[in-house]
PDB file of C-alpha atoms in Angstrom:
ATOM      1  CA  MET K  27     -17.309   3.567 -73.976  1.00  0.00           C
ATOM      2  CA  LEU K  28     -19.691   4.604 -76.801  1.00  0.00           C
ATOM      3  CA  ASN K  29     -20.028   8.038 -78.362  1.00  0.00           C
ATOM      4  CA  SER K  30     -23.832   7.908 -78.329  1.00  0.00           C
ATOM      5  CA  ASP K  31     -26.653   6.681 -76.108  1.00  0.00           C
ATOM      6  CA  ILE K  32     -28.198   3.387 -77.213  1.00  0.00           C
ATOM      7  CA  PRO K  33     -30.484   0.824 -75.561  1.00  0.00           C
ATOM      8  CA  LEU K  34     -28.906  -2.067 -73.673  1.00  0.00           C
ATOM      9  CA  ASN K  35     -27.498  -4.224 -76.470  1.00  0.00           C
ATOM     10  CA  ALA K  36     -25.601  -7.506 -76.061  1.00  0.00           C
ATOM     11  CA  GLY K  37     -24.707  -7.329 -79.747  1.00  0.00           C
ATOM     12  CA  CYS K  38     -22.079  -4.704 -78.923  1.00  0.00           C
ATOM     13  CA  LEU K  39     -19.901  -7.506 -77.538  1.00  0.00           C
ATOM     14  CA  VAL K  40     -20.029  -9.653 -80.700  1.00  0.00           C
ATOM     15  CA  PRO K  41     -16.835  -8.174 -82.231  1.00  0.00           C
ATOM     16  CA  VAL K  42     -15.026  -8.269 -78.878  1.00  0.00           C
ATOM     17  CA  GLU K  43     -12.853 -11.303 -78.069  1.00  0.00           C
ATOM     18  CA  ILE K  44     -12.399 -11.891 -74.340  1.00  0.00           C
ATOM     19  CA  LYS K  45      -9.268 -13.822 -73.348  1.00  0.00           C
ATOM     20  CA  ILE K  46      -9.102 -15.041 -69.748  1.00  0.00           C
ATOM     21  CA  PRO K  47      -6.036 -17.097 -68.739  1.00  0.00           C
ATOM     22  CA  GLU K  48      -6.659 -20.270 -66.773  1.00  0.00           C
ATOM     23  CA  GLU K  49      -5.927 -20.230 -63.013  1.00  0.00           C
ATOM     24  CA  SER K  50      -6.225 -16.455 -62.907  1.00  0.00           C
ATOM     25  CA  LEU K  51      -8.412 -14.205 -60.784  1.00  0.00           C
ATOM     26  CA  LEU K  52     -11.191 -14.420 -63.364  1.00  0.00           C
ATOM     27  CA  SER K  53     -10.765 -18.141 -64.052  1.00  0.00           C
ATOM     28  CA  PRO K  54      -9.777 -19.832 -60.789  1.00  0.00           C
ATOM     29  CA  THR K  55      -9.476 -23.557 -60.257  1.00  0.00           C
ATOM     30  CA  HIS K  56     -12.553 -25.425 -59.045  1.00  0.00           C
ATOM     31  CA  THR K  57     -11.012 -25.773 -55.553  1.00  0.00           C
ATOM     32  CA  ALA K  58     -10.290 -22.049 -55.092  1.00  0.00           C
ATOM     33  CA  ALA K  59     -12.288 -20.137 -52.477  1.00  0.00           C
ATOM     34  CA  VAL K  60     -14.272 -17.426 -54.223  1.00  0.00           C
ATOM     35  CA  CYS K  61     -16.833 -14.866 -53.118  1.00  0.00           C
ATOM     36  CA  GLY K  62     -18.479 -11.694 -54.368  1.00  0.00           C
ATOM     37  CA  GLY K  63     -17.649 -12.117 -58.038  1.00  0.00           C
ATOM     38  CA  ASN K  64     -20.759 -10.289 -59.183  1.00  0.00           C
ATOM     39  CA  VAL K  65     -20.578  -7.404 -56.692  1.00  0.00           C
ATOM     40  CA  LEU K  66     -16.829  -6.878 -56.133  1.00  0.00           C
ATOM     41  CA  THR K  67     -14.624  -8.614 -58.716  1.00  0.00           C
ATOM     42  CA  SER K  68     -16.747  -7.189 -61.521  1.00  0.00           C
ATOM     43  CA  GLN K  69     -16.098  -3.692 -60.208  1.00  0.00           C
ATOM     44  CA  ARG K  70     -12.328  -4.176 -60.437  1.00  0.00           C
ATOM     45  CA  ILE K  71     -12.685  -5.221 -64.089  1.00  0.00           C
ATOM     46  CA  VAL K  72     -14.681  -2.096 -64.893  1.00  0.00           C
ATOM     47  CA  ASP K  73     -12.102   0.099 -63.140  1.00  0.00           C
ATOM     48  CA  VAL K  74      -9.291  -1.392 -65.231  1.00  0.00           C
ATOM     49  CA  VAL K  75     -11.149  -1.077 -68.546  1.00  0.00           C
ATOM     50  CA  LEU K  76     -12.315   2.498 -67.988  1.00  0.00           C
ATOM     51  CA  LYS K  77      -8.863   3.622 -66.839  1.00  0.00           C
ATOM     52  CA  ALA K  78      -7.156   1.941 -69.798  1.00  0.00           C
ATOM     53  CA  PHE K  79      -9.355   3.922 -72.191  1.00  0.00           C
ATOM     54  CA  HIS K  80      -9.312   7.116 -70.088  1.00  0.00           C
ATOM     55  CA  ALA K  81     -13.095   7.038 -70.317  1.00  0.00           C
ATOM     56  CA  CYS K  82     -13.815   8.485 -66.856  1.00  0.00           C
ATOM     57  CA  ALA K  83     -12.622   8.548 -63.263  1.00  0.00           C
ATOM     58  CA  ALA K  84     -13.309   5.650 -60.921  1.00  0.00           C
ATOM     59  CA  SER K  85     -16.653   5.325 -59.198  1.00  0.00           C
ATOM     60  CA  GLN K  86     -17.002   3.960 -55.671  1.00  0.00           C
ATOM     61  CA  GLY K  87     -16.108   0.505 -57.020  1.00  0.00           C
ATOM     62  CA  CYS K  88     -18.209  -1.372 -54.492  1.00  0.00           C
ATOM     63  CA  CYS K  89     -21.745  -2.462 -53.656  1.00  0.00           C
ATOM     64  CA  ASN K  90     -21.204  -2.226 -49.871  1.00  0.00           C
ATOM     65  CA  ASN K  91     -22.903  -5.553 -49.156  1.00  0.00           C
ATOM     66  CA  LEU K  92     -24.457  -5.530 -45.674  1.00  0.00           C
ATOM     67  CA  THR K  93     -26.175  -8.513 -44.064  1.00  0.00           C
ATOM     68  CA  PHE K  94     -27.452  -9.088 -40.547  1.00  0.00           C
ATOM     69  CA  GLY K  95     -29.701 -11.549 -38.786  1.00  0.00           C
ATOM     70  CA  VAL K  96     -30.052 -14.322 -36.220  1.00  0.00           C
ATOM     71  CA  GLY K  97     -30.261 -18.109 -36.282  1.00  0.00           C
ATOM     72  CA  GLY K  98     -28.623 -20.458 -38.746  1.00  0.00           C
ATOM     73  CA  LYS K  99     -25.937 -23.055 -38.037  1.00  0.00           C
ATOM     74  CA  GLY K 100     -24.045 -22.647 -34.777  1.00  0.00           C
ATOM     75  CA  LYS K 101     -20.527 -23.772 -33.852  1.00  0.00           C
ATOM     76  CA  ASP K 102     -21.971 -27.076 -32.675  1.00  0.00           C
ATOM     77  CA  GLY K 103     -23.514 -27.691 -36.078  1.00  0.00           C
ATOM     78  CA  VAL K 104     -27.071 -27.295 -34.805  1.00  0.00           C
ATOM     79  CA  VAL K 105     -29.356 -25.257 -37.054  1.00  0.00           C
ATOM     80  CA  THR K 106     -31.820 -22.889 -35.401  1.00  0.00           C
ATOM     81  CA  ASP K 107     -34.647 -20.935 -36.987  1.00  0.00           C
ATOM     82  CA  GLY K 108     -34.028 -17.273 -37.581  1.00  0.00           C
ATOM     83  CA  TRP K 109     -34.088 -14.562 -40.207  1.00  0.00           C
ATOM     84  CA  GLY K 110     -31.707 -12.556 -42.353  1.00  0.00           C
ATOM     85  CA  TYR K 111     -31.592  -9.161 -44.058  1.00  0.00           C
ATOM     86  CA  TYR K 112     -29.422  -8.078 -46.997  1.00  0.00           C
ATOM     87  CA  GLU K 113     -28.919  -4.711 -48.654  1.00  0.00           C
ATOM     88  CA  THR K 114     -26.455  -2.961 -50.929  1.00  0.00           C
ATOM     89  CA  ILE K 115     -25.589   0.674 -50.303  1.00  0.00           C
ATOM     90  CA  ALA K 116     -24.877   3.410 -52.830  1.00  0.00           C
ATOM     91  CA  GLY K 117     -21.796   5.596 -53.231  1.00  0.00           C
ATOM     92  CA  GLY K 118     -20.359   8.189 -55.614  1.00  0.00           C
ATOM     93  CA  SER K 119     -19.851   7.803 -59.362  1.00  0.00           C
ATOM     94  CA  GLY K 120     -16.785   9.066 -61.198  1.00  0.00           C
ATOM     95  CA  ALA K 121     -16.598  12.283 -63.189  1.00  0.00           C
ATOM     96  CA  GLY K 122     -15.862  12.370 -66.921  1.00  0.00           C
ATOM     97  CA  PRO K 123     -14.564  14.717 -69.626  1.00  0.00           C
ATOM     98  CA  ASN K 124     -17.695  16.863 -69.548  1.00  0.00           C
ATOM     99  CA  TRP K 125     -19.812  15.775 -66.601  1.00  0.00           C
ATOM    100  CA  HIS K 126     -19.851  15.690 -62.823  1.00  0.00           C
ATOM    101  CA  GLY K 127     -20.267  12.399 -61.008  1.00  0.00           C
ATOM    102  CA  THR K 128     -23.528  11.531 -59.257  1.00  0.00           C
ATOM    103  CA  SER K 129     -23.881  11.270 -55.485  1.00  0.00           C
ATOM    104  CA  GLY K 130     -25.598   8.383 -53.736  1.00  0.00           C
ATOM    105  CA  VAL K 131     -25.950   5.964 -56.655  1.00  0.00           C
ATOM    106  CA  HIS K 132     -24.902   2.435 -57.604  1.00  0.00           C
ATOM    107  CA  THR K 133     -22.650   2.051 -60.626  1.00  0.00           C
ATOM    108  CA  HIS K 134     -21.549  -0.603 -63.127  1.00  0.00           C
ATOM    109  CA  ILE K 135     -23.274  -3.629 -61.589  1.00  0.00           C
ATOM    110  CA  THR K 136     -26.669  -2.645 -60.223  1.00  0.00           C
ATOM    111  CA  ASN K 137     -28.851   0.239 -59.232  1.00  0.00           C
ATOM    112  CA  THR K 138     -31.264  -1.473 -56.873  1.00  0.00           C
ATOM    113  CA  ARG K 139     -33.495   0.772 -54.797  1.00  0.00           C
ATOM    114  CA  ILE K 140     -32.943   0.505 -51.064  1.00  0.00           C
ATOM    115  CA  GLY K 141     -35.950  -0.051 -48.818  1.00  0.00           C
ATOM    116  CA  ASP K 142     -37.638   2.847 -47.066  1.00  0.00           C
ATOM    117  CA  VAL K 143     -36.346   3.606 -43.576  1.00  0.00           C
ATOM    118  CA  GLU K 144     -39.856   3.382 -42.119  1.00  0.00           C
ATOM    119  CA  ILE K 145     -40.369  -0.132 -43.517  1.00  0.00           C
ATOM    120  CA  LEU K 146     -36.956  -1.318 -42.347  1.00  0.00           C
ATOM    121  CA  GLU K 147     -37.526  -0.059 -38.801  1.00  0.00           C
ATOM    122  CA  ARG K 148     -41.011  -1.585 -38.697  1.00  0.00           C
ATOM    123  CA  ARG K 149     -39.958  -5.068 -39.820  1.00  0.00           C
ATOM    124  CA  TYR K 150     -36.523  -5.454 -38.226  1.00  0.00           C
ATOM    125  CA  PRO K 151     -35.041  -4.660 -34.788  1.00  0.00           C
ATOM    126  CA  VAL K 152     -33.025  -1.682 -36.004  1.00  0.00           C
ATOM    127  CA  LEU K 153     -33.120   2.101 -35.791  1.00  0.00           C
ATOM    128  CA  ILE K 154     -31.696   4.304 -38.538  1.00  0.00           C
ATOM    129  CA  HIS K 155     -29.961   7.307 -36.978  1.00  0.00           C
ATOM    130  CA  GLU K 156     -28.872   8.810 -40.275  1.00  0.00           C
ATOM    131  CA  PHE K 157     -28.984   8.074 -43.991  1.00  0.00           C
ATOM    132  CA  GLY K 158     -27.752  10.829 -46.260  1.00  0.00           C
ATOM    133  CA  ILE K 159     -24.981  12.170 -48.449  1.00  0.00           C
ATOM    134  CA  ARG K 160     -21.443  11.944 -47.067  1.00  0.00           C
ATOM    135  CA  GLU K 161     -20.487  15.513 -47.837  1.00  0.00           C
ATOM    136  CA  GLY K 162     -16.935  16.182 -48.963  1.00  0.00           C
ATOM    137  CA  SER K 163     -16.191  12.565 -49.924  1.00  0.00           C
ATOM    138  CA  HIS K 164     -16.039  13.315 -53.678  1.00  0.00           C
ATOM    139  CA  GLY K 165     -12.847  13.729 -55.669  1.00  0.00           C
ATOM    140  CA  ARG K 166     -12.414  17.346 -56.731  1.00  0.00           C
ATOM    141  CA  GLY K 167     -11.564  18.344 -60.274  1.00  0.00           C
ATOM    142  CA  LYS K 168     -12.681  20.471 -63.182  1.00  0.00           C
ATOM    143  CA  TYR K 169     -15.593  18.053 -62.946  1.00  0.00           C
ATOM    144  CA  ASN K 170     -16.183  16.685 -59.452  1.00  0.00           C
ATOM    145  CA  GLY K 171     -16.906  13.079 -58.605  1.00  0.00           C
ATOM    146  CA  GLY K 172     -20.075  12.134 -56.766  1.00  0.00           C
ATOM    147  CA  CYS K 173     -20.206  11.819 -52.996  1.00  0.00           C
ATOM    148  CA  GLY K 174     -20.740   8.603 -51.076  1.00  0.00           C
ATOM    149  CA  VAL K 175     -23.391   8.162 -48.398  1.00  0.00           C
ATOM    150  CA  LYS K 176     -23.476   7.712 -44.641  1.00  0.00           C
ATOM    151  CA  ARG K 177     -25.737   5.052 -43.134  1.00  0.00           C
ATOM    152  CA  ASP K 178     -25.899   4.836 -39.327  1.00  0.00           C
ATOM    153  CA  ILE K 179     -27.759   1.776 -37.994  1.00  0.00           C
ATOM    154  CA  GLU K 180     -28.461   0.932 -34.340  1.00  0.00           C
ATOM    155  CA  PHE K 181     -29.327  -2.668 -33.437  1.00  0.00           C
ATOM    156  CA  LEU K 182     -32.020  -3.217 -30.819  1.00  0.00           C
ATOM    157  CA  GLU K 183     -31.050  -6.822 -29.990  1.00  0.00           C
ATOM    158  CA  ASP K 184     -28.021  -9.116 -30.305  1.00  0.00           C
ATOM    159  CA  ILE K 185     -27.411  -9.647 -34.029  1.00  0.00           C
ATOM    160  CA  ARG K 186     -24.700 -11.135 -36.248  1.00  0.00           C
ATOM    161  CA  VAL K 187     -23.575  -8.509 -38.770  1.00  0.00           C
ATOM    162  CA  SER K 188     -21.433  -8.991 -41.888  1.00  0.00           C
ATOM    163  CA  ILE K 189     -20.011  -6.441 -44.290  1.00  0.00           C
ATOM    164  CA  LEU K 190     -18.375  -7.202 -47.645  1.00  0.00           C
ATOM    165  CA  SER K 191     -16.931  -4.043 -49.173  1.00  0.00           C
ATOM    166  CA  GLU K 192     -14.009  -2.558 -51.096  1.00  0.00           C
ATOM    167  CA  ARG K 193     -12.283   0.806 -51.493  1.00  0.00           C
ATOM    168  CA  ARG K 194     -11.520   0.970 -47.775  1.00  0.00           C
ATOM    169  CA  VAL K 195      -7.761   1.217 -48.410  1.00  0.00           C
ATOM    170  CA  HIS K 196      -7.262   2.175 -52.065  1.00  0.00           C
ATOM    171  CA  ALA K 197      -9.157   5.299 -53.084  1.00  0.00           C
ATOM    172  CA  PRO K 198     -11.196   5.553 -56.305  1.00  0.00           C
ATOM    173  CA  TYR K 199      -8.781   7.143 -58.761  1.00  0.00           C
ATOM    174  CA  GLY K 200      -9.182  10.495 -60.465  1.00  0.00           C
ATOM    175  CA  CYS K 201      -8.283  11.170 -64.114  1.00  0.00           C
ATOM    176  CA  GLU K 202      -6.430  13.925 -65.994  1.00  0.00           C
ATOM    177  CA  GLY K 203      -5.336  15.635 -62.793  1.00  0.00           C
ATOM    178  CA  GLY K 204      -8.560  15.099 -60.869  1.00  0.00           C
ATOM    179  CA  GLU K 205      -8.349  14.094 -57.221  1.00  0.00           C
ATOM    180  CA  PRO K 206      -9.343  10.631 -55.992  1.00  0.00           C
ATOM    181  CA  GLY K 207     -12.565  10.108 -54.089  1.00  0.00           C
ATOM    182  CA  GLN K 208     -12.358   9.376 -50.390  1.00  0.00           C
ATOM    183  CA  THR K 209     -12.100   5.793 -49.222  1.00  0.00           C
ATOM    184  CA  GLY K 210     -14.967   4.242 -47.291  1.00  0.00           C
ATOM    185  CA  ARG K 211     -15.004   3.333 -43.593  1.00  0.00           C
ATOM    186  CA  ASN K 212     -16.995   0.792 -41.590  1.00  0.00           C
ATOM    187  CA  ILE K 213     -17.239   1.832 -37.941  1.00  0.00           C
ATOM    188  CA  TRP K 214     -18.620  -0.239 -35.052  1.00  0.00           C
ATOM    189  CA  ILE K 215     -19.747   1.864 -32.079  1.00  0.00           C
ATOM    190  CA  LYS K 216     -19.673  -0.769 -29.341  1.00  0.00           C
ATOM    191  CA  GLN K 217     -21.474  -0.237 -26.048  1.00  0.00           C
ATOM    192  CA  PRO K 218     -19.542  -1.301 -22.908  1.00  0.00           C
ATOM    193  CA  ARG K 219     -20.564  -4.669 -21.420  1.00  0.00           C
ATOM    194  CA  GLN K 220     -19.570  -6.503 -18.284  1.00  0.00           C
ATOM    195  CA  ALA K 221     -19.357  -9.805 -20.163  1.00  0.00           C
ATOM    196  CA  ASP K 222     -16.798  -8.315 -22.554  1.00  0.00           C
ATOM    197  CA  GLY K 223     -14.577  -7.047 -19.749  1.00  0.00           C
ATOM    198  CA  ASP K 224     -15.351  -3.420 -20.491  1.00  0.00           C
ATOM    199  CA  PHE K 225     -16.055  -2.576 -16.825  1.00  0.00           C
ATOM    200  CA  PRO K 226     -13.388  -2.521 -14.072  1.00  0.00           C
ATOM    201  CA  ASP K 227     -13.317  -5.519 -11.739  1.00  0.00           C
ATOM    202  CA  GLU K 228     -15.504  -4.985  -8.660  1.00  0.00           C
ATOM    203  CA  ALA K 229     -12.479  -5.746  -6.485  1.00  0.00           C
ATOM    204  CA  THR K 230     -10.704  -2.627  -7.666  1.00  0.00           C
ATOM    205  CA  LYS K 231     -13.353  -0.512  -5.971  1.00  0.00           C
ATOM    206  CA  ILE K 232     -11.956  -1.429  -2.531  1.00  0.00           C
ATOM    207  CA  SER K 233      -8.762   0.222  -1.357  1.00  0.00           C
ATOM    208  CA  SER K 234      -6.099  -2.379  -0.515  1.00  0.00           C
ATOM    209  CA  ALA K 235      -4.450   0.004   1.958  1.00  0.00           C
ATOM    210  CA  ASP K 236      -7.612   0.700   3.928  1.00  0.00           C
ATOM    211  CA  PRO K 237     -10.525  -1.716   3.322  1.00  0.00           C
ATOM    212  CA  THR K 238     -12.843   0.531   5.335  1.00  0.00           C
ATOM    213  CA  LYS K 239     -12.176   3.537   3.156  1.00  0.00           C
ATOM    214  CA  SER K 240     -14.900   4.356   0.663  1.00  0.00           C
ATOM    215  CA  VAL K 241     -13.780   4.440  -2.932  1.00  0.00           C
ATOM    216  CA  THR K 242     -15.837   6.161  -5.613  1.00  0.00           C
ATOM    217  CA  PRO K 243     -16.717   3.659  -8.342  1.00  0.00           C
ATOM    218  CA  PRO K 244     -15.268   4.578 -11.710  1.00  0.00           C
ATOM    219  CA  ALA K 245     -17.560   6.139 -14.265  1.00  0.00           C
ATOM    220  CA  LYS K 246     -19.199   3.970 -16.904  1.00  0.00           C
ATOM    221  CA  PRO K 247     -16.786   3.476 -19.798  1.00  0.00           C
ATOM    222  CA  LYS K 248     -17.554   5.288 -23.018  1.00  0.00           C
ATOM    223  CA  PRO K 249     -18.521   3.330 -26.138  1.00  0.00           C
ATOM    224  CA  ARG K 250     -15.587   2.012 -28.163  1.00  0.00           C
ATOM    225  CA  ILE K 251     -15.064   3.199 -31.738  1.00  0.00           C
ATOM    226  CA  ILE K 252     -13.807   0.237 -33.801  1.00  0.00           C
ATOM    227  CA  ASN K 253     -12.857   0.256 -37.478  1.00  0.00           C
ATOM    228  CA  ILE K 254     -13.834  -3.255 -38.588  1.00  0.00           C
ATOM    229  CA  GLY K 255     -12.234  -2.970 -42.029  1.00  0.00           C
ATOM    230  CA  GLY K 256     -13.672  -3.741 -45.421  1.00  0.00           C
ATOM    231  CA  LYS K 257     -14.669  -7.345 -44.745  1.00  0.00           C
ATOM    232  CA  ALA K 258     -15.819  -8.587 -41.359  1.00  0.00           C
ATOM    233  CA  THR K 259     -18.413 -10.550 -39.417  1.00  0.00           C
ATOM    234  CA  VAL K 260     -19.106  -9.416 -35.856  1.00  0.00           C
ATOM    235  CA  MET K 261     -21.626 -10.128 -33.120  1.00  0.00           C
ATOM    236  CA  MET K 262     -23.194  -6.815 -32.221  1.00  0.00           C
ATOM    237  CA  GLY K 263     -25.169  -6.343 -29.032  1.00  0.00           C
ATOM    238  CA  LYS K 264     -28.205  -4.309 -28.139  1.00  0.00           C
ATOM    239  CA  GLY K 265     -27.448  -0.618 -28.529  1.00  0.00           C
ATOM    240  CA  ASP K 266     -24.435  -1.127 -30.796  1.00  0.00           C
ATOM    241  CA  ARG K 267     -24.281   0.905 -33.996  1.00  0.00           C
ATOM    242  CA  LEU K 268     -22.744   0.335 -37.401  1.00  0.00           C
ATOM    243  CA  VAL K 269     -21.787   3.510 -39.268  1.00  0.00           C
ATOM    244  CA  LEU K 270     -21.059   2.906 -42.948  1.00  0.00           C
ATOM    245  CA  ASN K 271     -19.313   5.652 -44.908  1.00  0.00           C
ATOM    246  CA  THR K 272     -19.236   4.644 -48.564  1.00  0.00           C
ATOM    247  CA  PRO K 273     -16.573   5.870 -51.032  1.00  0.00           C
ATOM    248  CA  GLY K 274     -16.892   8.880 -53.276  1.00  0.00           C
ATOM    249  CA  GLY K 275     -16.120   9.012 -57.004  1.00  0.00           C
ATOM    250  CA  GLY K 276     -12.923  10.384 -58.498  1.00  0.00           C
ATOM    251  CA  GLY K 277     -12.680  13.799 -60.139  1.00  0.00           C
ATOM    252  CA  TRP K 278     -11.751  14.629 -63.732  1.00  0.00           C
ATOM    253  CA  GLY K 279      -9.313  17.363 -64.721  1.00  0.00           C
ATOM    254  CA  VAL K 280      -7.376  19.872 -62.652  1.00  0.00           C
ATOM    255  CA  PRO K 281      -9.712  22.038 -60.533  1.00  0.00           C
ATOM    256  CA  ASP K 282      -9.857  25.664 -61.649  1.00  0.00           C
ATOM    257  CA  ASN K 283     -10.231  26.753 -58.037  1.00  0.00           C
ATOM    258  CA  LYS K 284     -10.364  24.021 -55.403  1.00  0.00           C
ATOM    259  CA  GLU K 285     -12.040  26.059 -52.682  1.00  0.00           C
ATOM    260  CA  GLU K 286     -14.585  27.574 -55.059  1.00  0.00           C
ATOM    261  CA  LYS K 287     -15.436  24.195 -56.596  1.00  0.00           C
ATOM    262  CA  ALA K 288     -15.835  22.626 -53.152  1.00  0.00           C
ATOM    263  CA  GLU K 289     -18.216  25.351 -51.998  1.00  0.00           C
ATOM    264  CA  GLU K 290     -20.304  25.109 -55.164  1.00  0.00           C
ATOM    265  CA  ARG K 291     -20.574  21.328 -54.893  1.00  0.00           C
ATOM    266  CA  GLU K 292     -21.500  21.370 -51.191  1.00  0.00           C
ATOM    267  CA  ALA K 293     -24.175  24.019 -51.807  1.00  0.00           C
ATOM    268  CA  GLU K 294     -25.591  21.964 -54.691  1.00  0.00           C
ATOM    269  CA  GLU K 295     -25.740  18.780 -52.599  1.00  0.00           C
ATOM    270  CA  LYS K 296     -27.466  20.499 -49.688  1.00  0.00           C
ATOM    271  CA  LEU K 297     -30.225  21.565 -52.056  1.00  0.00           C
ATOM    272  CA  GLN K 298     -30.648  18.065 -53.495  1.00  0.00           C
ATOM    273  CA  TRP K 299     -30.202  15.845 -50.431  1.00  0.00           C
ATOM    274  CA  SER K 300     -31.017  15.801 -46.752  1.00  0.00           C
ATOM    275  CA  ALA K 301     -30.393  13.215 -44.069  1.00  0.00           C
ATOM    276  CA  ARG K 302     -33.074  10.575 -43.508  1.00  0.00           C
ATOM    277  CA  GLY K 303     -34.195   8.411 -40.615  1.00  0.00           C
ATOM    278  CA  SER K 304     -36.743   8.604 -37.853  1.00  0.00           C
ATOM    279  CA  LEU K 305     -34.400  10.348 -35.408  1.00  0.00           C
ATOM    280  CA  VAL K 306     -33.416  13.005 -37.963  1.00  0.00           C
ATOM    281  CA  GLU K 307     -37.026  13.617 -38.936  1.00  0.00           C
ATOM    282  CA  ARG K 308     -38.120  13.831 -35.301  1.00  0.00           C
ATOM    283  CA  ALA K 309     -35.404  16.408 -34.577  1.00  0.00           C
ATOM    284  CA  ALA K 310     -36.496  18.441 -37.597  1.00  0.00           C
ATOM    285  CA  ILE K 311     -40.121  18.443 -36.398  1.00  0.00           C
ATOM    286  CA  GLN K 312     -39.061  19.514 -32.897  1.00  0.00           C
ATOM    287  CA  ALA K 313     -36.933  22.315 -34.339  1.00  0.00           C
ATOM    288  CA  GLY K 314     -39.987  23.613 -36.177  1.00  0.00           C
ATOM    289  CA  PHE K 315     -41.927  24.345 -32.979  1.00  0.00           C
TER     290      PHE K 315
END
C-alpha cells in the first residue's frame, strides 16, 4: 500500500479512520459463535482492501491451521491426560504490478517457521511422506503468483485431527487479467477397517446355493480417498494419512505466453525447492547407489 519500504510503523494508521458497524462480521454480538478471527477473518479483510486498491493479486488467504492429538474431554465429560500439536502451513503469495509471487510462504498475518520434519517425527507419532512445493498451483500471468505446498502426514496411532482452512472453494483472485491461484484441498486417505464396515461380512464368503462350495474371499478393500473440506474434525486411525494441498497465489496481468511462462516457472521452482521428509530422503539416498 506504500510506495516505499519502511520499518513496521503503527503511526501509519493514525490518519486512517476505521468504521465497523455493530452486529457485523467484524463486530458481532457477545453471544455470537466466533472462531479464527486472527488467522482467517483477518485474511478476508486484507483481500478486500488490496483488491479495492488494485495493489496486488490475492495470496493464499489462509493459515491452514492443523491440530492433532489425544486426550481431553470425552463425550461423557471426563477429562483424560493427553497431548496436542498445532501448526500453520504456508501457501502462495499473490503477484503484483512488477513482481512474481513467492511460493511456500505465509502472508498478511504471520510468517512462523514450521518445525523440522526430523523433530516432528521424533516427538510425535507421525511420519511425513512429503513436504514440498505444490507445482502448478500458482495463478499464471505476466507476473505469476506463488505456488502452495503439499504436506502428506501419516499417523502411527489413533489420533483426533482438526483442520481450519479457507480457499477450498473460492480461488485466490488474479488481477489485471491474471489467472486465479488454485484452491486448496484436504484429503483423508483412510485405511479399511473391520470396525468401520469396510470389509465384506464373513457370511458372504459362503455360497447360499451350495454351502460346501469353496468361495474365494474378496480382496482387501483399497484405502478410501475422502475430501474432508475446509473445516473438519475427524478421528484418524493408525496408517491413515492427511494430504494437505494449500492454495496458490493469483497472477497479475495477461500472460505473454501461457505455456512458456508455465515452463519457466516450473523450472525455477525445481531449482529452488525439493520435497522433504524421511521417506523422500531415503528414496533419494537409495537412488544414489
